CSV table of C-alpha atoms in Angstrom, one decimal:
chain,number,residue,atom,x,y,z
A,1,MET,CA,71.9,121.2,84.8
A,2,LYS,CA,72.9,122.0,82.1
A,3,THR,CA,73.8,126.2,82.9
A,4,CYS,CA,74.7,124.1,86.0
A,5,LYS,CA,77.8,122.6,84.4
A,6,THR,CA,78.4,125.7,82.4
A,7,VAL,CA,78.5,127.6,85.0
A,8,LEU,CA,80.8,124.7,86.3
A,9,ALA,CA,83.1,125.2,83.5
A,10,LEU,CA,83.3,128.7,83.2
A,11,ALA,CA,84.4,129.1,87.0
A,12,GLY,CA,87.3,125.7,86.3
A,13,ALA,CA,88.2,128.2,83.2
A,14,ALA,CA,88.3,131.1,84.9
A,15,ALA,CA,90.4,129.6,87.9
A,16,LEU,CA,93.6,128.4,85.2
A,17,ALA,CA,93.2,131.8,83.7
A,18,VAL,CA,93.8,133.7,87.2
A,19,GLY,CA,96.6,130.7,87.8
A,20,PHE,CA,98.1,131.9,85.2
A,21,VAL,CA,97.7,135.5,85.2
A,22,ALA,CA,99.1,135.3,89.1
A,23,GLY,CA,102.0,134.7,86.6
A,24,PRO,CA,104.0,132.3,84.4
A,25,VAL,CA,106.0,129.3,86.1
A,26,ALA,CA,108.5,131.2,88.3
A,27,ALA,CA,111.9,130.0,89.4
A,28,GLN,CA,112.4,131.3,93.4
A,29,THR,CA,115.1,131.6,95.1
A,30,PRO,CA,116.4,131.2,98.4
A,31,ASP,CA,117.3,134.7,98.9
A,32,GLU,CA,113.3,135.8,97.5
A,33,ILE,CA,112.6,133.6,100.2
A,34,GLN,CA,114.5,135.3,103.0
A,35,SER,CA,114.2,138.3,102.2
A,36,ARG,CA,110.5,138.5,102.6
A,37,GLY,CA,110.5,136.1,105.4
A,38,THR,CA,108.0,133.7,105.0
A,39,VAL,CA,108.3,130.2,103.4
A,40,ASN,CA,105.1,129.3,101.8
A,41,ILE,CA,105.4,124.8,101.6
A,42,GLY,CA,102.5,122.1,100.7
A,43,LEU,CA,102.0,119.6,102.3
A,44,LEU,CA,99.5,116.2,102.7
A,45,VAL,CA,96.9,116.0,105.5
A,46,ASP,CA,95.3,112.4,104.7
A,47,PHE,CA,98.5,110.5,105.2
A,48,PRO,CA,99.2,109.2,107.6
A,49,PRO,CA,102.0,109.3,109.0
A,50,PHE,CA,103.6,112.0,106.8
A,51,GLY,CA,101.1,114.1,106.8
A,52,ILE,CA,98.0,114.6,109.4
A,53,LEU,CA,96.2,116.6,111.0
A,54,ASP,CA,96.3,117.1,114.7
A,55,GLU,CA,93.7,118.1,116.8
A,56,ALA,CA,93.1,120.9,117.0
A,57,GLY,CA,93.0,121.2,112.6
A,58,ASN,CA,96.9,122.2,112.2
A,59,PRO,CA,99.1,120.5,109.3
A,60,ASP,CA,101.1,118.1,111.4
A,61,GLY,CA,103.6,114.4,110.6
A,62,TYR,CA,106.2,113.6,109.0
A,63,ASP,CA,106.2,116.2,106.1
A,64,ALA,CA,105.7,119.1,108.6
A,65,ASP,CA,107.7,119.0,110.9
A,66,VAL,CA,110.8,118.2,108.2
A,67,ALA,CA,109.2,121.4,106.7
A,68,ARG,CA,109.5,123.1,110.1
A,69,LEU,CA,113.2,121.9,110.4
A,70,LEU,CA,114.1,123.2,106.3
A,71,ALA,CA,112.3,127.1,107.8
A,72,ASP,CA,114.3,127.1,110.9
A,73,ASP,CA,116.9,126.6,108.8
A,74,MET,CA,116.5,128.6,106.3
A,75,GLY,CA,115.5,131.3,109.4
A,76,VAL,CA,112.1,132.9,107.4
A,77,GLU,CA,108.8,132.0,109.0
A,78,LEU,CA,106.7,128.6,107.8
A,79,ASN,CA,103.6,129.0,106.3
A,80,LEU,CA,102.1,125.2,106.0
A,81,VAL,CA,99.4,125.1,102.9
A,82,PRO,CA,97.0,121.8,103.3
A,83,VAL,CA,97.5,119.8,99.6
A,84,THR,CA,95.9,117.4,98.3
A,85,GLY,CA,97.7,114.1,96.1
A,86,PRO,CA,96.0,115.8,92.9
A,87,ASN,CA,96.2,119.3,93.1
A,88,ARG,CA,99.5,119.7,95.3
A,89,ILE,CA,101.8,119.9,92.1
A,90,PRO,CA,99.1,122.8,90.1
A,91,TYR,CA,99.7,124.6,93.5
A,92,LEU,CA,103.6,124.3,93.0
A,93,VAL,CA,103.2,125.2,89.4
A,94,SER,CA,101.2,128.6,89.9
A,95,ASN,CA,103.3,129.8,92.9
A,96,GLN,CA,100.7,129.4,95.8
A,97,VAL,CA,103.8,127.2,97.7
A,98,ASP,CA,107.0,127.6,97.4
A,99,ILE,CA,108.4,124.7,97.4
A,100,LEU,CA,106.4,120.9,98.4
A,101,VAL,CA,107.1,118.6,101.4
A,102,ALA,CA,103.9,116.2,100.5
A,103,SER,CA,104.9,112.4,100.1
A,104,LEU,CA,105.6,112.8,96.1
A,105,GLY,CA,107.1,110.1,94.5
A,106,ILE,CA,109.8,110.6,91.9
A,107,THR,CA,108.4,109.4,88.7
A,108,PRO,CA,109.7,110.5,85.3
A,109,GLU,CA,106.4,111.8,84.8
A,110,ARG,CA,106.5,114.5,87.6
A,111,ALA,CA,109.6,115.0,86.8
A,112,GLU,CA,109.0,116.8,83.8
A,113,GLN,CA,106.9,119.2,85.6
A,114,VAL,CA,108.9,120.2,89.1
A,115,ASP,CA,112.4,119.8,89.9
A,116,PHE,CA,113.2,117.9,93.0
A,117,SER,CA,115.5,116.5,95.6
A,118,GLU,CA,117.3,114.0,97.0
A,119,PRO,CA,114.6,111.6,98.3
A,120,TYR,CA,113.6,112.6,102.2
A,121,ALA,CA,111.8,109.4,102.6
A,122,GLY,CA,110.8,106.4,100.7
A,123,ILE,CA,108.3,103.6,101.1
A,124,GLU,CA,109.5,100.4,100.9
A,125,ILE,CA,107.4,96.5,99.8
A,126,PHE,CA,108.5,93.4,101.2
A,127,VAL,CA,107.9,90.3,102.1
A,128,PHE,CA,107.6,90.5,105.6
A,129,GLY,CA,107.2,86.9,107.9
A,130,ASP,CA,108.3,84.6,110.8
A,131,ALA,CA,111.9,85.0,111.7
A,132,GLY,CA,112.5,81.6,111.4
A,133,LEU,CA,110.9,81.0,107.9
A,134,ASP,CA,113.9,81.3,105.0
A,135,VAL,CA,112.5,83.1,101.9
A,136,SER,CA,114.7,84.9,99.8
A,137,GLY,CA,112.9,85.1,97.1
A,138,PRO,CA,110.0,84.8,94.6
A,139,GLU,CA,110.1,80.6,94.1
A,140,GLY,CA,110.2,80.2,97.9
A,141,LEU,CA,107.1,81.3,98.1
A,142,SER,CA,106.0,77.5,96.7
A,143,GLY,CA,103.2,76.1,99.4
A,144,GLN,CA,103.5,79.1,101.4
A,145,ASN,CA,100.4,81.1,102.8
A,146,ILE,CA,100.6,85.2,102.5
A,147,ALA,CA,98.2,87.7,103.2
A,148,VAL,CA,97.9,90.8,101.8
A,149,ALA,CA,95.6,93.5,101.0
A,150,ARG,CA,93.3,94.0,98.4
A,151,ALA,CA,94.2,95.1,95.3
A,152,SER,CA,97.2,97.0,96.8
A,153,THR,CA,101.4,97.9,95.7
A,154,GLN,CA,102.0,94.2,97.5
A,155,ASP,CA,99.0,92.6,96.1
A,156,THR,CA,100.1,93.7,92.7
A,157,ALA,CA,103.3,92.9,93.0
A,158,ILE,CA,103.1,89.7,95.0
A,159,THR,CA,100.7,88.3,92.0
A,160,GLU,CA,103.4,89.2,89.4
A,161,ILE,CA,105.6,87.4,90.7
A,162,ALA,CA,104.7,83.9,92.8
A,163,PRO,CA,104.4,81.1,91.7
A,164,ALA,CA,100.9,79.0,91.0
A,165,ASP,CA,100.6,77.1,94.0
A,166,ALA,CA,101.9,80.3,96.8
A,167,ASN,CA,98.0,81.0,98.4
A,168,ILE,CA,98.0,84.6,98.5
A,169,GLN,CA,95.6,86.1,100.6
A,170,ARG,CA,93.3,89.0,100.3
A,171,PHE,CA,92.1,90.7,103.2
A,172,ASP,CA,90.4,94.3,102.9
A,173,ASP,CA,92.6,96.5,104.5
A,174,ASP,CA,96.5,96.6,105.9
A,175,ALA,CA,94.7,96.4,109.0
A,176,THR,CA,93.4,92.6,108.8
A,177,ALA,CA,96.2,90.7,106.9
A,178,VAL,CA,98.7,92.3,109.9
A,179,GLN,CA,96.4,90.8,112.0
A,180,ALA,CA,96.1,87.4,109.7
A,181,LEU,CA,99.9,87.5,110.7
A,182,LEU,CA,100.0,88.1,114.2
A,183,SER,CA,97.3,85.4,115.4
A,184,GLY,CA,99.8,83.3,113.0
A,185,GLN,CA,97.2,82.2,110.3
A,186,THR,CA,99.5,83.0,107.5
A,187,PRO,CA,103.7,83.2,107.6
A,188,LEU,CA,104.1,85.4,105.0
A,189,MET,CA,102.7,88.7,104.4
A,190,GLY,CA,103.0,91.8,101.7
A,191,GLY,CA,103.6,95.0,103.5
A,192,SER,CA,105.5,98.5,103.7
A,193,ASN,CA,108.0,99.7,105.4
A,194,VAL,CA,105.6,102.4,107.3
A,195,VAL,CA,103.5,99.0,108.7
A,196,ILE,CA,106.8,96.5,109.8
A,197,SER,CA,107.7,99.1,111.4
A,198,GLN,CA,103.9,98.5,113.7
A,199,ILE,CA,104.3,95.2,113.9
A,200,GLU,CA,108.6,95.3,115.2
A,201,ALA,CA,106.9,97.5,117.7
A,202,MET,CA,103.7,95.4,118.3
A,203,ALA,CA,105.7,91.8,118.2
A,204,PRO,CA,109.1,92.6,118.7
A,205,ASP,CA,112.3,89.7,116.7
A,206,ARG,CA,109.3,87.4,115.5
A,207,PHE,CA,109.4,89.0,112.9
A,208,ASP,CA,112.2,90.2,109.4
A,209,THR,CA,112.3,90.9,106.7
A,210,LYS,CA,112.5,88.8,103.5
A,211,PHE,CA,112.9,90.7,100.6
A,212,SER,CA,111.8,93.2,98.5
A,213,LEU,CA,109.3,93.9,95.6
A,214,ARG,CA,109.4,97.6,94.7
A,215,GLN,CA,110.8,101.2,96.2
A,216,GLN,CA,109.6,104.2,96.5
A,217,SER,CA,112.0,107.7,97.0
A,218,GLN,CA,110.2,110.0,98.3
A,219,ALA,CA,111.3,114.2,98.1
A,220,ILE,CA,110.6,118.0,98.4
A,221,ALA,CA,109.6,119.7,95.4
A,222,VAL,CA,110.2,123.1,93.7
A,223,ARG,CA,109.4,124.8,90.4
A,224,PRO,CA,111.7,123.9,87.5
A,225,GLY,CA,114.7,126.3,87.1
A,226,SER,CA,115.0,127.3,91.1
A,227,ASP,CA,118.7,126.1,90.8
A,228,GLU,CA,119.5,127.4,93.6
A,229,LEU,CA,117.1,126.4,96.2
A,230,LEU,CA,117.6,123.5,94.9
A,231,ASP,CA,121.2,123.4,96.1
A,232,TYR,CA,119.8,124.9,99.2
A,233,ILE,CA,117.3,122.1,99.9
A,234,ASN,CA,119.3,119.6,99.2
A,235,ASP,CA,122.4,120.9,101.3
A,236,PHE,CA,120.2,120.8,104.0
A,237,LEU,CA,119.4,117.6,103.5
A,238,THR,CA,123.0,115.6,103.4
A,239,ARG,CA,123.5,117.7,106.4
A,240,VAL,CA,119.9,116.4,108.6
A,241,LYS,CA,121.2,113.3,107.2
A,242,ALA,CA,124.4,113.5,108.5
A,243,ASP,CA,123.0,114.5,112.1
A,244,GLY,CA,120.3,112.2,111.9
A,245,SER,CA,117.6,115.0,112.6
A,246,ILE,CA,115.9,113.6,110.0
A,247,ASN,CA,115.9,109.9,111.1
A,248,ALA,CA,114.6,111.1,114.4
A,249,LEU,CA,111.8,112.6,113.0
A,250,HIS,CA,111.4,109.1,110.7
A,251,GLU,CA,111.4,107.4,113.9
A,252,GLU,CA,109.2,109.4,115.8
A,253,TRP,CA,106.1,109.7,113.5
A,254,VAL,CA,107.2,106.0,111.0
A,255,GLY,CA,108.2,103.8,113.9
A,256,GLY,CA,111.8,103.2,112.0
A,257,PRO,CA,114.7,104.9,110.7
A,258,LEU,CA,114.9,106.1,107.1
A,259,PRO,CA,115.2,103.0,104.4
A,260,GLU,CA,118.7,102.7,103.9
A,261,PHE,CA,117.5,103.3,99.7
A,262,VAL,CA,116.7,107.0,101.0
A,263,VAL,CA,119.9,107.6,103.1
A,264,SER,CA,122.4,106.8,100.1
A,265,GLY,CA,120.1,108.7,97.2
A,266,ASP,CA,120.2,105.9,94.8
B,1,MET,CA,75.0,110.4,83.7
B,2,ASN,CA,77.7,110.8,82.4
B,3,TYR,CA,79.1,107.1,82.7
B,4,GLN,CA,80.6,104.9,80.1
B,5,PHE,CA,79.7,101.1,80.7
B,6,ASN,CA,82.7,98.3,80.6
B,7,PHE,CA,81.4,94.9,81.1
B,8,ALA,CA,84.9,93.3,79.7
B,9,PRO,CA,86.2,93.1,82.7
B,10,VAL,CA,83.0,90.6,84.1
B,11,ILE,CA,82.9,89.1,81.6
B,12,ASN,CA,87.1,88.8,81.3
B,13,ASN,CA,86.7,87.4,84.6
B,14,PHE,CA,84.1,84.8,85.1
B,15,ASP,CA,85.9,81.9,86.1
B,16,GLN,CA,86.0,83.6,88.7
B,17,LEU,CA,82.9,84.4,89.8
B,18,ILE,CA,81.4,80.8,88.7
B,19,TYR,CA,84.5,80.2,91.0
B,20,GLY,CA,83.5,81.8,93.9
B,21,ALA,CA,79.5,81.2,93.9
B,22,LEU,CA,80.6,77.4,93.4
B,23,ILE,CA,82.1,78.3,96.7
B,24,THR,CA,79.1,79.9,98.3
B,25,ILE,CA,77.1,77.3,97.2
B,26,GLN,CA,79.6,74.5,98.9
B,27,LEU,CA,79.7,77.4,102.3
B,28,SER,CA,75.8,77.2,102.2
B,29,VAL,CA,74.8,73.7,101.9
B,30,GLY,CA,77.7,73.2,104.2
B,31,ALA,CA,76.5,75.1,106.6
B,32,ILE,CA,73.0,74.1,106.7
B,33,LEU,CA,73.2,70.9,107.0
B,34,ILE,CA,75.6,70.8,109.8
B,35,GLY,CA,73.6,73.5,111.4
B,36,THR,CA,70.8,71.5,111.7
B,37,LEU,CA,72.8,68.8,112.6
B,38,ILE,CA,73.3,71.4,115.8
B,39,ALA,CA,69.8,72.4,116.1
B,40,ILE,CA,67.5,69.2,116.0
B,41,PRO,CA,69.7,67.6,119.7
B,42,CYS,CA,69.7,71.0,120.8
B,43,ALA,CA,66.0,72.0,120.7
B,44,ALA,CA,65.3,68.2,121.8
B,45,ALA,CA,67.8,69.0,124.7
B,46,LYS,CA,65.4,72.7,125.9
B,47,THR,CA,62.1,71.3,125.4
B,48,ALA,CA,62.5,67.9,127.5
B,49,GLY,CA,63.5,69.8,130.6
B,50,ILE,CA,66.8,68.7,131.7
B,51,LYS,CA,68.2,71.6,133.5
B,52,PRO,CA,71.8,71.6,132.9
B,53,LEU,CA,71.0,70.6,129.5
B,54,ALA,CA,68.7,73.2,128.7
B,55,TRP,CA,70.9,76.1,130.4
B,56,LEU,CA,74.0,75.1,128.3
B,57,VAL,CA,72.2,75.7,125.0
B,58,ASN,CA,70.5,78.4,126.1
B,59,VAL,CA,73.7,80.2,126.2
B,60,TYR,CA,74.9,78.9,123.2
B,61,ILE,CA,71.1,80.8,121.5
B,62,GLU,CA,71.9,83.8,123.0
B,63,VAL,CA,75.3,84.0,122.6
B,64,ILE,CA,74.8,83.5,119.1
B,65,ARG,CA,71.7,85.5,118.6
B,66,ASN,CA,73.0,89.3,120.4
B,67,THR,CA,76.2,89.0,118.5
B,68,PRO,CA,77.0,90.6,114.8
B,69,PHE,CA,78.3,87.7,112.5
B,70,LEU,CA,81.5,89.5,111.1
B,71,VAL,CA,82.9,89.6,115.1
B,72,GLN,CA,82.1,85.7,114.8
B,73,ILE,CA,83.7,85.2,112.1
B,74,PHE,CA,87.0,87.5,113.0
B,75,PHE,CA,86.8,85.7,115.9
B,76,ILE,CA,87.0,82.1,114.7
B,77,TYR,CA,89.6,82.9,112.6
B,78,PHE,CA,91.7,85.5,114.0
B,79,SER,CA,91.2,84.8,117.8
B,80,LEU,CA,91.3,80.8,118.2
B,81,PRO,CA,95.0,80.6,117.4
B,82,ALA,CA,95.9,81.7,120.3
B,83,LEU,CA,94.5,78.9,121.7
B,84,GLY,CA,95.7,76.0,119.3
B,85,ILE,CA,92.5,75.7,117.0
B,86,ARG,CA,93.3,76.8,113.7
B,87,PHE,CA,91.3,77.1,110.4
B,88,ASP,CA,92.0,77.8,106.4
B,89,PRO,CA,90.0,81.2,105.9
B,90,ASN,CA,87.4,79.1,103.4
B,91,THR,CA,86.8,76.3,106.7
B,92,ALA,CA,87.1,78.5,109.2
B,93,ALA,CA,84.0,80.8,107.5
B,94,LEU,CA,81.9,77.4,107.3
B,95,VAL,CA,82.6,76.3,111.2
B,96,ALA,CA,80.9,80.1,111.9
B,97,LEU,CA,78.2,79.7,109.0
B,98,SER,CA,77.3,76.3,111.0
B,99,VAL,CA,77.5,77.4,114.5
B,100,ASN,CA,75.0,80.8,113.4
B,101,VAL,CA,72.6,79.4,111.9
B,102,GLY,CA,72.4,76.6,114.4
B,103,ALA,CA,71.4,78.6,117.3
B,104,TYR,CA,69.1,79.6,114.9
B,105,ALA,CA,67.5,77.3,113.8
B,106,THR,CA,67.4,75.6,117.4
B,107,GLU,CA,64.8,78.8,118.2
B,108,ILE,CA,62.9,77.9,115.4
B,109,VAL,CA,63.3,73.9,116.0
B,110,ARG,CA,61.6,74.4,119.7
B,111,ALA,CA,59.0,76.3,118.5
B,112,GLY,CA,58.2,74.1,116.4
B,113,ILE,CA,58.2,71.0,118.8
B,114,GLU,CA,56.4,72.8,121.6
B,115,SER,CA,53.6,73.1,118.6
B,116,ILE,CA,52.6,69.4,119.8
B,117,ASN,CA,50.5,69.1,121.5
B,118,ARG,CA,50.3,66.8,124.5
B,119,GLY,CA,47.7,64.6,123.7
B,120,GLN,CA,49.4,63.4,120.3
B,121,VAL,CA,52.9,62.5,122.7
B,122,GLU,CA,50.6,61.2,125.1
B,123,ALA,CA,48.7,58.3,121.9
B,124,GLY,CA,51.6,57.4,121.1
B,125,LYS,CA,52.6,56.3,124.3
B,126,ALA,CA,49.6,54.7,124.8
B,127,LEU,CA,49.9,52.6,121.5
B,128,GLY,CA,53.5,51.6,122.9
B,129,LEU,CA,55.6,53.3,120.6
B,130,LYS,CA,59.3,53.5,122.7
B,131,GLY,CA,60.7,56.6,123.5
B,132,HIS,CA,62.8,58.2,120.0
B,133,GLN,CA,60.0,56.5,117.9
B,134,ILE,CA,57.6,59.4,119.3
B,135,PHE,CA,60.1,62.0,118.8
B,136,ARG,CA,61.1,60.5,115.0
B,137,TYR,CA,57.2,59.9,114.3
B,138,ILE,CA,54.8,61.9,116.8
B,139,ILE,CA,57.5,65.1,117.2
B,140,LEU,CA,60.2,66.1,115.6
B,141,LYS,CA,58.9,65.4,111.7
B,142,PRO,CA,55.0,67.3,112.2
B,143,ALA,CA,57.4,70.3,114.4
B,144,LEU,CA,59.4,70.4,111.2
B,145,ARG,CA,56.4,70.2,108.5
B,146,THR,CA,55.1,73.5,110.6
B,147,ILE,CA,57.9,75.0,111.4
B,148,TYR,CA,60.1,74.0,107.7
B,149,PRO,CA,59.3,77.5,105.7
B,150,ALA,CA,60.2,79.9,108.5
B,151,LEU,CA,63.4,76.9,108.6
B,152,THR,CA,63.8,77.5,104.8
B,153,SER,CA,63.9,81.3,104.7
B,154,GLN,CA,66.3,81.0,107.7
B,155,PHE,CA,69.4,79.3,105.0
B,156,ILE,CA,68.5,81.6,102.1
B,157,TYR,CA,69.0,84.1,105.0
B,158,LEU,CA,72.2,82.7,106.0
B,159,MET,CA,73.7,82.2,102.0
B,160,LEU,CA,72.7,86.1,101.7
B,161,THR,CA,75.3,86.2,105.6
B,162,SER,CA,78.0,84.4,103.8
B,163,SER,CA,78.4,87.2,101.6
B,164,VAL,CA,80.7,88.7,104.7
B,165,VAL,CA,83.4,85.8,104.7
B,166,SER,CA,86.0,87.5,102.1
B,167,ALA,CA,86.6,90.1,105.0
B,168,ILE,CA,88.3,86.3,106.8
B,169,SER,CA,90.2,86.1,102.8
B,170,ALA,CA,87.3,83.4,101.6
B,171,THR,CA,87.3,83.1,98.5
B,172,ASP,CA,83.3,83.1,98.0
B,173,LEU,CA,81.3,85.1,95.6
B,174,ALA,CA,81.8,88.3,97.1
B,175,ALA,CA,85.7,88.2,97.2
B,176,ALA,CA,85.7,87.2,93.8
B,177,GLY,CA,83.5,90.5,92.8
B,178,ASN,CA,85.9,92.5,95.6
B,179,ASN,CA,89.1,91.0,93.6
B,180,ILE,CA,87.8,92.2,90.2
B,181,GLN,CA,85.9,95.1,91.3
B,182,SER,CA,89.6,96.4,93.1
B,183,ALA,CA,91.8,96.0,89.8
B,184,THR,CA,89.5,97.0,87.6
B,185,PHE,CA,87.7,99.6,89.6
B,186,ALA,CA,84.5,98.8,86.9
B,187,ALA,CA,82.4,98.6,91.3
B,188,PHE,CA,78.8,99.7,89.0
B,189,GLU,CA,79.0,96.7,86.9
B,190,VAL,CA,80.7,93.7,89.6
B,191,TYR,CA,78.1,95.1,91.6
B,192,LEU,CA,75.3,94.4,89.1
B,193,VAL,CA,76.2,90.8,87.7
B,194,ILE,CA,77.2,90.4,92.1
B,195,THR,CA,73.4,91.2,92.2
B,196,ALA,CA,71.9,89.4,90.0
B,197,MET,CA,73.8,85.9,91.0
B,198,TYR,CA,72.9,86.3,94.2
B,199,PHE,CA,69.7,86.6,93.3
B,200,VAL,CA,69.7,83.9,90.9
B,201,LEU,CA,71.2,81.7,93.7
B,202,SER,CA,68.7,82.7,95.8
B,203,LEU,CA,65.7,81.7,93.7
B,204,GLY,CA,67.4,78.2,93.1
B,205,PHE,CA,68.0,77.9,97.0
B,206,SER,CA,64.5,78.5,97.1
B,207,GLY,CA,63.7,76.5,94.6
B,208,LEU,CA,65.1,73.3,96.2
B,209,PHE,CA,64.0,73.9,99.2
B,210,SER,CA,59.7,73.8,98.3
B,211,PHE,CA,61.4,70.9,95.9
B,212,ILE,CA,62.1,69.1,99.2
B,213,GLY,CA,59.6,70.2,101.7
B,214,ARG,CA,56.6,68.9,98.6
B,215,THR,CA,58.7,65.8,99.2
B,216,ALA,CA,60.1,64.4,102.5
B,217,PHE,CA,55.9,66.0,104.4
B,218,ARG,CA,53.5,64.7,101.8
B,219,TYR,CA,52.3,62.5,104.2
B,220,PRO,CA,49.7,62.3,106.0
B,221,LEU,CA,48.0,62.4,102.9
B,222,ALA,CA,50.4,59.2,100.8
B,223,ARG,CA,52.7,57.6,102.5
């Protein structure tokens, strides 16, 4: 067992060393990518509807389509590289991909390791419920039943702000919480814009959003110092937001328009 | 093994576990009482030879015994509101557990009733006992005494089955454990303590049942 661990540790160290030997964190320019003719874009494949694998096992989803749009815009071939949540930043900074379109939420900690573009997607968590119900803030939750997925962001957020006499009903996942709302067992639920879009497609006009709990912008990421590339991507995002093409992709995959805070870039 | 045991999340939230255990006890005791009240008339109807009634009881037993409990509880909580029947999560759990244990207990009680020798019933008639007296003293009581061990193990199984009611957001012991686990990620510690608590509950119910059995079925040695 001990030897096994040593071997693993050595392999890990070697992998790290190779990563660094392959080159220091190198800035990237659009010219380099265009002269090479291929862009390597990292994306998640386990985060529906943003990153998934299609029937043939190829990356697909909103992120994949945004990556295709970007590669077309640059006039280069696209090489999609599946990455995972924990290894996506290491893949970028070790030069294995040029760009991440990997549902990477903008946080101050991550901004120290990578450079973020303007947001291209976003998740917003809302309190959502019966259209007839007048709830505009946390105090409106008083005496109400609210369905949430156990220990989700919305559970944490609602537990923090809800008055003591609000009854937070915790289900095992979003699907069951949605079921509680649809069957009329709870008049309210906490959920993301992705889930809410799905509900509105199933039951139009029965529900509306009451108030926002949290919002998280996701951005395209490049290696630090790649200012020209970042300018190119930001210009690209401004153009595809203006001509509606990125919104069409969002409608197709997420089932609703791009959230307002993503479009305005706040 | 490099796992660092940390029981602080369990100790700090122990009041939630106690509250959950109380709900589990309430649900179990309630379902046992209601289930027994369902089982005795159903078993009597099934053995009395009244065809339409026996047929109805059979439909109830077969539907409940041939479908998963999780599906039954989802049906009661999520589907019945469409028919205008609405329960809060803990009440829905009590209804589901009662209906479920009622079906199993009916078959157990029926087996007890069928074990009573016809000669005993005839002896009762010969002694001039009325119908309800014959049913109560000659059929039901000896029947219950015969099947009591089988019935109580079904009841303990019911208490353990109640751990799935957290699926409809009922606030039982398993739900309290799930909440603490998903907030603290101390899965091993939380489920170890939960397991121990269910074990203690089982022993408690078991002891209670054997006490009730000793008191209620002492005859005919002493009355």
